[in-house]
Amino acid sequence: MRIPAALIRLLLAAVLLAALGAAAASRFNGVDIGHTRSYAQDFRLTDHDGRPRRLADFRGKAVVLFFGYLQCPNYCPLTLQRMAQTMRLLGADATRVQVLFVTLDPQRDVPAALREYVTAFDPAFLGLYDTPAATPELALGFRIYYRKVAGATANSYYIDHAVFSYAYDPGGRLRLLLRDTLSAAEIAADLRRLLREP
């Protein structure tokens, strides 16, 4: 039995449209890095209340992790503002998301200052830190570029650092790199998608 060419073209067009629709439906606003294992997949840090923390502590939640420092003049406060807005956009789903701010400047960012800073944006946000000696290795594992730039005095330096965040799914798998150009609405859409996945 010979299938007419017009029917074949119609079937191929339908398959192509279905494939394009499926690709569009699964597309994230952030960069999907879930296929690679070259980034650190876990951490052992201390939170701003002195409790040891690992990624497993947040199992069942989507986690947004980013690195910065408290005296950052632009990226860090803007990111925290954007994440606070993201949490508001998520509504009830916000209880299933944890935002973690990891300091690249543990020498100056003492726990009490970390707590005051991050919770001013959202009471559920957590500040995390490692020792000054261990922070370079931590940043390297997560592929976070940072460099201390000397200031006029020994304690007035600033830190040039990477400007993106990571998102983990509720199973604790690193899934997305969230660029700083994404809006709160775009991040909220990605986090909702992660929360809906099996």
Coordinates of C-alpha atoms in Angstrom, one line a residue:
M1 CA 0.0 0.0 0.0
R2 CA 1.4 3.3 -1.1
I3 CA 1.0 6.3 1.3
P4 CA 0.4 9.6 -0.5
A5 CA 3.2 12.1 -0.3
A6 CA 0.9 14.8 1.0
L7 CA -0.1 12.5 3.9
I8 CA 3.6 11.8 4.7
R9 CA 4.4 15.6 4.7
L10 CA 1.4 16.2 7.0
L11 CA 2.5 13.4 9.4
L12 CA 6.1 14.7 9.4
A13 CA 4.9 18.3 10.1
A14 CA 2.7 17.0 13.0
V15 CA 5.7 15.1 14.5
L16 CA 7.9 18.2 14.1
L17 CA 5.3 20.4 15.7
A18 CA 4.9 18.0 18.6
A19 CA 8.7 17.8 19.1
L20 CA 9.0 21.6 19.0
G21 CA 6.2 21.9 21.5
A22 CA 7.8 19.4 23.9
A23 CA 11.1 21.2 23.6
A24 CA 9.5 24.5 24.3
A25 CA 7.6 23.1 27.3
S26 CA 10.8 21.7 28.9
R27 CA 12.9 24.7 28.2
F28 CA 14.2 26.7 31.3
N29 CA 15.0 30.4 31.4
G30 CA 18.2 29.4 33.2
V31 CA 20.9 27.3 31.7
D32 CA 20.3 23.6 32.2
I33 CA 23.5 22.1 33.7
G34 CA 21.9 19.0 35.1
H35 CA 23.7 16.8 32.7
T36 CA 27.2 17.6 34.0
R37 CA 28.9 16.4 37.1
S38 CA 31.8 18.8 36.9
Y39 CA 30.4 21.2 39.4
A40 CA 30.5 20.5 43.2
Q41 CA 27.3 18.6 44.0
D42 CA 27.2 19.3 47.8
F43 CA 28.7 21.4 50.5
R44 CA 29.6 21.4 54.2
L45 CA 29.1 24.9 55.6
T46 CA 27.9 26.6 58.7
D47 CA 24.8 28.8 58.7
H48 CA 24.4 32.2 60.3
D49 CA 23.0 30.6 63.5
G50 CA 26.1 28.3 63.9
R51 CA 24.5 25.1 62.6
P52 CA 26.4 22.8 60.2
R53 CA 24.6 22.6 56.9
R54 CA 24.6 20.2 53.9
L55 CA 22.5 20.2 50.8
A56 CA 20.6 17.1 52.2
D57 CA 19.2 19.4 55.0
F58 CA 17.0 21.0 52.3
R59 CA 15.8 17.8 50.6
G60 CA 12.2 18.2 49.3
K61 CA 12.9 21.9 48.5
A62 CA 14.3 23.6 45.5
V63 CA 17.4 25.4 46.6
V64 CA 18.9 28.6 45.1
L65 CA 22.6 29.0 46.0
F66 CA 24.7 32.0 45.3
F67 CA 28.1 33.4 46.3
G68 CA 28.8 37.0 47.3
Y69 CA 29.8 39.2 50.2
L70 CA 28.1 41.7 52.4
Q71 CA 29.9 44.8 51.3
C72 CA 29.1 44.1 47.6
P73 CA 27.8 47.4 46.2
N74 CA 25.5 46.0 43.5
Y75 CA 25.1 42.4 42.5
C76 CA 24.5 40.8 45.9
P77 CA 21.8 43.2 47.2
L78 CA 20.2 43.2 43.7
T79 CA 20.2 39.4 43.7
L80 CA 18.7 39.2 47.2
Q81 CA 16.0 41.7 46.2
R82 CA 15.2 39.7 43.1
M83 CA 15.0 36.5 45.1
A84 CA 12.7 38.1 47.7
Q85 CA 10.5 39.2 44.8
T86 CA 10.7 35.7 43.4
M87 CA 9.5 34.3 46.7
R88 CA 6.5 36.6 46.7
L89 CA 5.7 35.6 43.1
L90 CA 5.8 31.9 44.2
G91 CA 3.1 32.4 46.8
A92 CA 2.4 29.2 48.7
D93 CA 5.2 27.4 46.7
A94 CA 7.8 29.7 48.4
T95 CA 7.7 27.4 51.5
R96 CA 9.2 24.7 49.2
V97 CA 12.2 26.9 48.2
Q98 CA 15.3 27.7 50.2
V99 CA 17.6 30.6 49.3
L100 CA 21.2 30.3 50.5
F101 CA 23.8 33.1 50.4
V102 CA 27.4 31.9 50.7
T103 CA 29.9 34.5 51.6
L104 CA 33.2 34.8 49.8
D105 CA 34.5 37.1 52.6
P106 CA 34.2 35.1 55.9
Q107 CA 36.9 37.2 57.4
R108 CA 34.6 40.3 57.5
D109 CA 31.1 38.6 57.1
V110 CA 30.7 37.3 60.7
P111 CA 27.6 35.2 61.5
A112 CA 25.6 38.0 63.2
A113 CA 26.2 40.3 60.2
L114 CA 25.3 37.6 57.8
R115 CA 22.0 36.9 59.7
E116 CA 21.1 40.6 59.8
Y117 CA 21.8 41.1 56.1
V118 CA 20.1 38.1 54.5
T119 CA 17.0 38.1 56.7
A120 CA 16.4 41.8 56.0
F121 CA 15.4 40.6 52.5
D122 CA 13.4 37.6 53.6
P123 CA 13.3 36.0 57.1
A124 CA 13.7 32.5 55.5
F125 CA 17.0 33.2 53.7
L126 CA 20.1 31.7 55.2
G127 CA 23.7 33.0 55.1
L128 CA 26.4 30.3 55.0
Y129 CA 30.1 30.5 55.5
D130 CA 33.3 28.4 55.6
T131 CA 36.7 29.3 57.1
P132 CA 38.8 31.9 55.3
A133 CA 41.3 29.1 54.5
A134 CA 38.7 26.8 53.0
T135 CA 36.7 29.3 51.0
P136 CA 39.0 29.3 47.9
E137 CA 38.6 25.5 47.5
L138 CA 34.9 25.8 48.0
A139 CA 34.6 28.4 45.3
L140 CA 36.8 26.3 43.0
G141 CA 34.5 23.3 43.4
F142 CA 31.5 25.4 42.4
R143 CA 33.4 27.1 39.6
I144 CA 32.9 30.5 41.2
Y145 CA 35.4 33.1 40.1
Y146 CA 36.4 35.6 42.8
R147 CA 39.4 37.8 43.5
K148 CA 40.2 40.1 46.4
V149 CA 41.0 43.6 45.1
A150 CA 43.1 45.8 47.5
G151 CA 41.6 49.0 48.8
A152 CA 43.1 52.0 50.5
T153 CA 43.5 50.1 53.8
A154 CA 43.9 46.5 54.7
N155 CA 40.2 46.1 55.5
S156 CA 38.7 48.2 52.7
Y157 CA 39.2 45.7 49.9
Y158 CA 36.4 44.6 47.6
I159 CA 35.8 41.3 45.9
D160 CA 35.3 40.9 42.2
H161 CA 33.2 37.8 41.8
A162 CA 30.9 35.7 39.5
V163 CA 27.4 37.0 39.1
F164 CA 25.1 34.0 38.8
S165 CA 23.2 31.6 41.0
Y166 CA 22.7 27.8 41.0
A167 CA 19.3 26.1 41.4
Y168 CA 18.9 22.5 42.8
D169 CA 15.8 20.5 42.4
P170 CA 13.9 19.0 45.4
G171 CA 15.9 15.8 45.1
G172 CA 19.2 17.7 45.7
R173 CA 20.4 17.6 42.1
L174 CA 22.2 20.6 40.6
R175 CA 20.0 21.6 37.7
L176 CA 20.3 25.3 36.6
L177 CA 22.7 28.1 36.3
L178 CA 20.6 31.3 36.8
R179 CA 22.2 34.3 35.1
D180 CA 21.9 37.7 36.8
T181 CA 19.9 39.0 33.7
L182 CA 16.9 36.8 34.6
S183 CA 13.9 38.5 36.1
A184 CA 12.1 37.4 39.3
A185 CA 9.2 36.1 37.1
E186 CA 11.6 34.0 35.0
I187 CA 13.3 32.5 38.1
A188 CA 9.9 31.8 39.7
A189 CA 8.8 30.0 36.5
D190 CA 12.0 27.8 36.6
L191 CA 11.6 27.0 40.2
R192 CA 7.9 26.1 39.7
R193 CA 9.0 23.7 36.9
L194 CA 11.6 22.1 39.2
L195 CA 9.0 21.7 42.0
R196 CA 6.6 20.0 39.6
E197 CA 9.1 17.5 38.3
P198 CA 8.8 13.9 39.6

